[in-house]
Amino acid sequence: MEPVPAYFTRPHGHARTPVVIYNHAHGGDYTLGKDEFLSGRSALQSPAYATVLANMGIAGRCIDAWNFGERRGRTESELFKELLWRGHVLWGLMVYDTLRATDYGLSRPDVQSDRVATLGLSMGSTMAWWHAALDERVSVCIDLCCLTDFRALIETRGLDGHNLYYYGPGLLKHFTTAEINALICPRAHLSLAGVFDRLTPPAGLDRIDAALQQVYTQAGVPERWQLVRSLSGHFETWDMRQRLLRFLERFLLDQQPL
């Protein structure tokens, strides 16, 4: 199997550092992929996160998701259909790659294996909360503009706002979005959403927030769950960026036990 194209960045002169697994967005731009980490994109504030993290003393790891960057070549529809025929789900393979990217990051002697965050916008946001839910090595989860309640998306007829990668058979028979995110507790989780973002219907955010407030309160760590909504759409605002950086400083860089 060919190695997955990736970037790994680390601050100069630091012996061992925390690490962020950075998950790039979709946005219909199959060329950009992991280059978003180095160069940014129009839906994100500047500078790009590779620079931001390095300046904070944090290492970063970003890979090309299936069909993006150096792994592009087919349409998403073509890839999805072929994988379905072969008994695979595209999203499952994308999540698997993120878990393996984490394996590599934590295998490095210059990384603090107990200080791992996952972060992303849009498709990268969805990957962040799935990643944190499935991988207990992740101590901090930050998702921007895609904490989407599945049933609210159906109710608002918003399914076509997400591309094919997002869908897997039978998911609604087993899990709600809140139940998946509850698996992250008691680890720190910040969710940033836009009130006018059609991909995250407000009623769905209300459901998730109520459920997670209860879960984190019962665990005795209510401060580790935060949902912050901005009067914005499907993009990172300046205020979101500042809140995100403060959250990383508090929960990833602070040397208190997680």
Coordinates of C-alpha atoms in Angstrom, one line a residue:
M1 CA 0.0 0.0 0.0
E2 CA 1.3 3.5 -0.9
P3 CA 2.0 5.8 2.1
V4 CA -0.6 8.5 2.6
P5 CA 0.7 11.9 1.6
A6 CA 1.1 14.0 4.8
Y7 CA 2.7 17.0 6.4
F8 CA 4.3 17.0 9.9
T9 CA 5.4 20.3 11.3
R10 CA 7.1 20.9 14.6
P11 CA 8.4 24.1 16.4
H12 CA 12.1 24.7 16.0
G13 CA 14.2 24.0 19.1
H14 CA 11.5 22.1 21.1
A15 CA 12.5 18.7 22.4
R16 CA 9.0 17.2 23.0
T17 CA 5.8 19.0 22.1
P18 CA 2.1 18.5 22.2
V19 CA 0.6 17.6 18.8
V20 CA -2.5 18.6 16.8
I21 CA -3.9 16.2 14.2
Y22 CA -5.3 18.7 11.7
N23 CA -8.2 17.5 9.5
H24 CA -8.7 19.5 6.3
A25 CA -12.0 20.6 4.9
H26 CA -13.9 19.5 1.7
G27 CA -15.4 22.6 0.1
G28 CA -15.5 20.9 -3.3
D29 CA -11.8 21.6 -3.7
Y30 CA -10.2 18.2 -4.3
T31 CA -6.9 19.8 -5.2
L32 CA -6.2 21.6 -1.9
G33 CA -6.3 18.7 0.6
K34 CA -3.5 18.8 3.2
D35 CA -2.1 22.1 1.7
E36 CA -4.9 23.8 3.6
F37 CA -2.8 23.1 6.7
L38 CA 0.2 25.1 5.3
S39 CA -1.6 27.7 3.1
G40 CA -5.1 28.0 4.6
R41 CA -8.4 28.5 2.6
S42 CA -10.9 31.2 2.1
A43 CA -13.2 29.9 4.9
L44 CA -10.5 30.1 7.5
Q45 CA -8.8 33.1 9.2
S46 CA -5.1 33.8 8.6
P47 CA -2.5 32.7 9.2
A48 CA -2.8 29.0 8.3
Y49 CA -2.8 26.6 11.2
A50 CA 0.7 25.2 10.5
T51 CA 2.1 28.6 11.3
V52 CA -0.2 29.2 14.3
L53 CA 0.6 25.9 16.0
A54 CA 4.3 26.2 15.4
N55 CA 4.3 29.7 17.0
M56 CA 2.4 28.2 20.0
G57 CA 5.0 25.4 20.4
I58 CA 2.7 22.7 19.1
A59 CA 3.5 20.1 16.4
G60 CA 1.0 19.4 13.7
R61 CA 0.1 16.5 11.4
C62 CA -2.2 16.6 8.4
I63 CA -2.8 14.0 5.7
D64 CA -4.6 14.0 2.4
A65 CA -8.0 12.4 2.9
W66 CA -9.2 9.9 0.3
N67 CA -9.6 11.6 -3.1
F68 CA -7.9 14.9 -2.1
G69 CA -4.6 16.5 -2.8
E70 CA -2.1 13.9 -4.0
R71 CA -4.8 11.2 -3.7
R72 CA -7.2 12.8 -6.2
G73 CA -8.1 11.5 -9.6
R74 CA -11.6 10.2 -9.5
T75 CA -14.9 11.9 -8.7
E76 CA -16.2 11.4 -5.2
S77 CA -19.3 9.7 -6.6
E78 CA -17.2 7.2 -8.6
L79 CA -15.0 6.3 -5.6
F80 CA -18.0 6.1 -3.3
K81 CA -19.8 3.7 -5.6
E82 CA -16.8 1.4 -6.2
L83 CA -16.1 1.2 -2.5
L84 CA -19.8 0.4 -1.7
W85 CA -19.6 -2.5 -4.3
R86 CA -16.5 -3.8 -2.5
G87 CA -18.2 -3.6 0.9
H88 CA -16.5 -0.5 2.2
V89 CA -17.7 2.9 3.3
L90 CA -15.7 5.9 2.3
W91 CA -16.1 7.6 5.6
G92 CA -14.9 4.6 7.5
L93 CA -11.7 4.4 5.4
M94 CA -11.2 8.2 6.0
V95 CA -11.5 7.8 9.7
Y96 CA -9.2 4.8 9.7
D97 CA -6.5 6.9 7.9
T98 CA -6.9 9.5 10.6
L99 CA -6.3 6.9 13.3
R100 CA -3.2 5.7 11.5
A101 CA -2.0 9.3 11.1
T102 CA -2.3 9.5 14.9
D103 CA -0.3 6.3 15.3
Y104 CA 2.6 7.9 13.4
G105 CA 2.4 11.2 15.2
L106 CA 2.7 9.4 18.6
S107 CA 5.5 7.2 17.4
R108 CA 7.8 10.1 17.2
P109 CA 10.2 10.8 20.1
D110 CA 9.7 14.6 19.7
V111 CA 5.9 14.4 20.5
Q112 CA 4.2 14.3 23.9
S113 CA 2.0 11.3 23.6
D114 CA -0.4 12.4 26.4
R115 CA -1.0 15.8 24.7
V116 CA -3.0 15.2 21.5
A117 CA -5.6 17.4 20.0
T118 CA -7.8 17.0 16.9
L119 CA -9.0 20.0 15.0
G120 CA -10.8 20.9 11.7
L121 CA -13.3 22.9 9.8
S122 CA -16.4 21.5 8.0
M123 CA -15.5 18.0 6.8
G124 CA -12.4 18.4 9.1
S125 CA -14.8 19.3 12.0
T126 CA -16.8 16.1 11.5
M127 CA -13.5 14.1 11.4
A128 CA -12.4 15.8 14.6
W129 CA -15.3 14.6 16.7
W130 CA -15.4 11.2 15.2
H131 CA -11.6 10.9 15.8
A132 CA -11.9 12.0 19.4
A133 CA -14.9 9.7 20.0
L134 CA -13.0 6.6 18.7
D135 CA -9.5 7.3 19.9
E136 CA -9.0 7.8 23.7
R137 CA -5.5 9.0 23.0
V138 CA -7.0 12.3 21.9
S139 CA -7.2 14.6 24.9
V140 CA -8.7 17.8 23.2
C141 CA -11.3 18.0 20.4
I142 CA -12.1 21.2 18.6
D143 CA -14.7 21.2 15.8
L144 CA -15.6 24.2 13.6
C145 CA -18.8 24.5 11.7
C146 CA -20.0 20.9 11.4
L147 CA -21.4 19.5 14.6
T148 CA -24.5 18.3 12.8
D149 CA -27.4 16.5 14.3
F150 CA -28.3 13.9 11.7
R151 CA -32.1 14.0 12.3
A152 CA -32.2 17.8 12.3
L153 CA -30.4 17.7 8.9
I154 CA -33.2 15.4 7.6
E155 CA -35.9 17.6 9.1
T156 CA -34.5 20.7 7.4
R157 CA -33.9 18.9 4.1
G158 CA -30.2 19.7 4.3
L159 CA -28.8 16.3 3.3
D160 CA -27.5 17.6 0.0
G161 CA -25.3 20.1 1.8
H162 CA -23.0 17.3 2.7
N163 CA -21.1 15.3 0.1
L164 CA -21.3 11.5 -0.3
Y165 CA -18.3 10.8 1.9
Y166 CA -20.5 11.7 4.9
Y167 CA -23.0 8.8 4.7
G168 CA -22.8 5.2 5.9
P169 CA -25.6 2.5 5.9
G170 CA -27.5 2.0 9.0
L171 CA -25.9 4.7 11.2
L172 CA -29.2 6.1 12.4
K173 CA -30.3 2.7 13.7
H174 CA -27.5 2.8 16.2
F175 CA -26.3 6.3 17.1
T176 CA -27.3 9.9 17.3
T177 CA -24.7 12.7 16.9
A178 CA -25.0 13.4 20.6
E179 CA -24.3 9.8 21.5
I180 CA -21.1 9.7 19.4
N181 CA -19.9 12.9 20.9
A182 CA -20.7 11.7 24.4
L183 CA -17.9 9.2 24.0
I184 CA -15.4 12.1 24.1
C185 CA -16.3 12.9 27.7
P186 CA -14.6 13.6 30.1
R187 CA -12.0 14.9 27.6
A188 CA -12.0 18.6 26.6
H189 CA -14.3 19.5 23.7
L190 CA -15.0 22.9 22.1
S191 CA -17.5 23.2 19.3
L192 CA -17.8 26.4 17.3
A193 CA -20.9 27.0 15.1
G194 CA -22.5 29.6 13.0
V195 CA -26.1 30.5 13.6
F196 CA -26.7 30.9 9.9
D197 CA -24.9 27.7 8.8
R198 CA -27.3 25.5 7.0
L199 CA -25.1 22.4 7.7
T200 CA -25.7 22.7 11.4
P201 CA -29.4 23.3 12.0
P202 CA -29.9 25.3 15.3
A203 CA -32.5 22.8 16.7
G204 CA -29.9 20.0 16.3
L205 CA -27.3 22.0 18.1
D206 CA -29.8 22.5 20.9
R207 CA -30.2 18.8 21.2
I208 CA -26.5 18.0 21.2
D209 CA -25.7 20.8 23.7
A210 CA -28.4 19.7 26.1
A211 CA -27.2 16.1 26.0
L212 CA -23.5 16.9 26.4
Q213 CA -24.1 19.4 29.2
Q214 CA -25.7 16.6 31.1
V215 CA -23.0 14.1 30.3
Y216 CA -20.2 16.4 31.2
T217 CA -21.9 17.6 34.4
Q218 CA -22.5 14.0 35.5
A219 CA -18.8 13.4 34.9
G220 CA -17.9 16.3 37.2
V221 CA -16.2 18.3 34.4
P222 CA -18.8 20.7 33.0
E223 CA -16.2 23.2 31.9
R224 CA -14.7 20.7 29.4
W225 CA -17.7 20.9 27.1
Q226 CA -18.3 24.3 25.3
L227 CA -20.6 25.1 22.4
V228 CA -20.2 28.6 21.2
R229 CA -22.4 30.0 18.4
S230 CA -21.6 33.1 16.3
L231 CA -23.8 35.2 14.1
S232 CA -22.1 33.8 11.1
G233 CA -22.3 31.1 8.4
H234 CA -20.1 28.2 7.4
F235 CA -16.7 29.7 8.0
E236 CA -14.3 30.5 10.8
T237 CA -14.6 34.0 12.3
W238 CA -12.0 36.0 14.1
D239 CA -13.8 35.4 17.4
M240 CA -13.8 31.6 16.7
R241 CA -10.1 31.7 16.1
Q242 CA -9.4 33.5 19.4
R243 CA -11.6 31.1 21.4
L244 CA -9.9 28.1 19.8
L245 CA -6.5 29.4 20.7
R246 CA -7.5 30.0 24.3
F247 CA -9.0 26.5 24.5
L248 CA -5.7 25.0 23.2
E249 CA -3.7 27.0 25.7
R250 CA -5.9 25.9 28.6
F251 CA -6.4 22.2 27.8
L252 CA -3.5 21.2 25.6
L253 CA -0.6 23.4 26.8
D254 CA -1.5 23.6 30.5
Q255 CA 0.5 20.9 32.2
Q256 CA -2.2 20.1 34.7
P257 CA -3.5 16.5 34.4
L258 CA -6.1 16.0 31.6

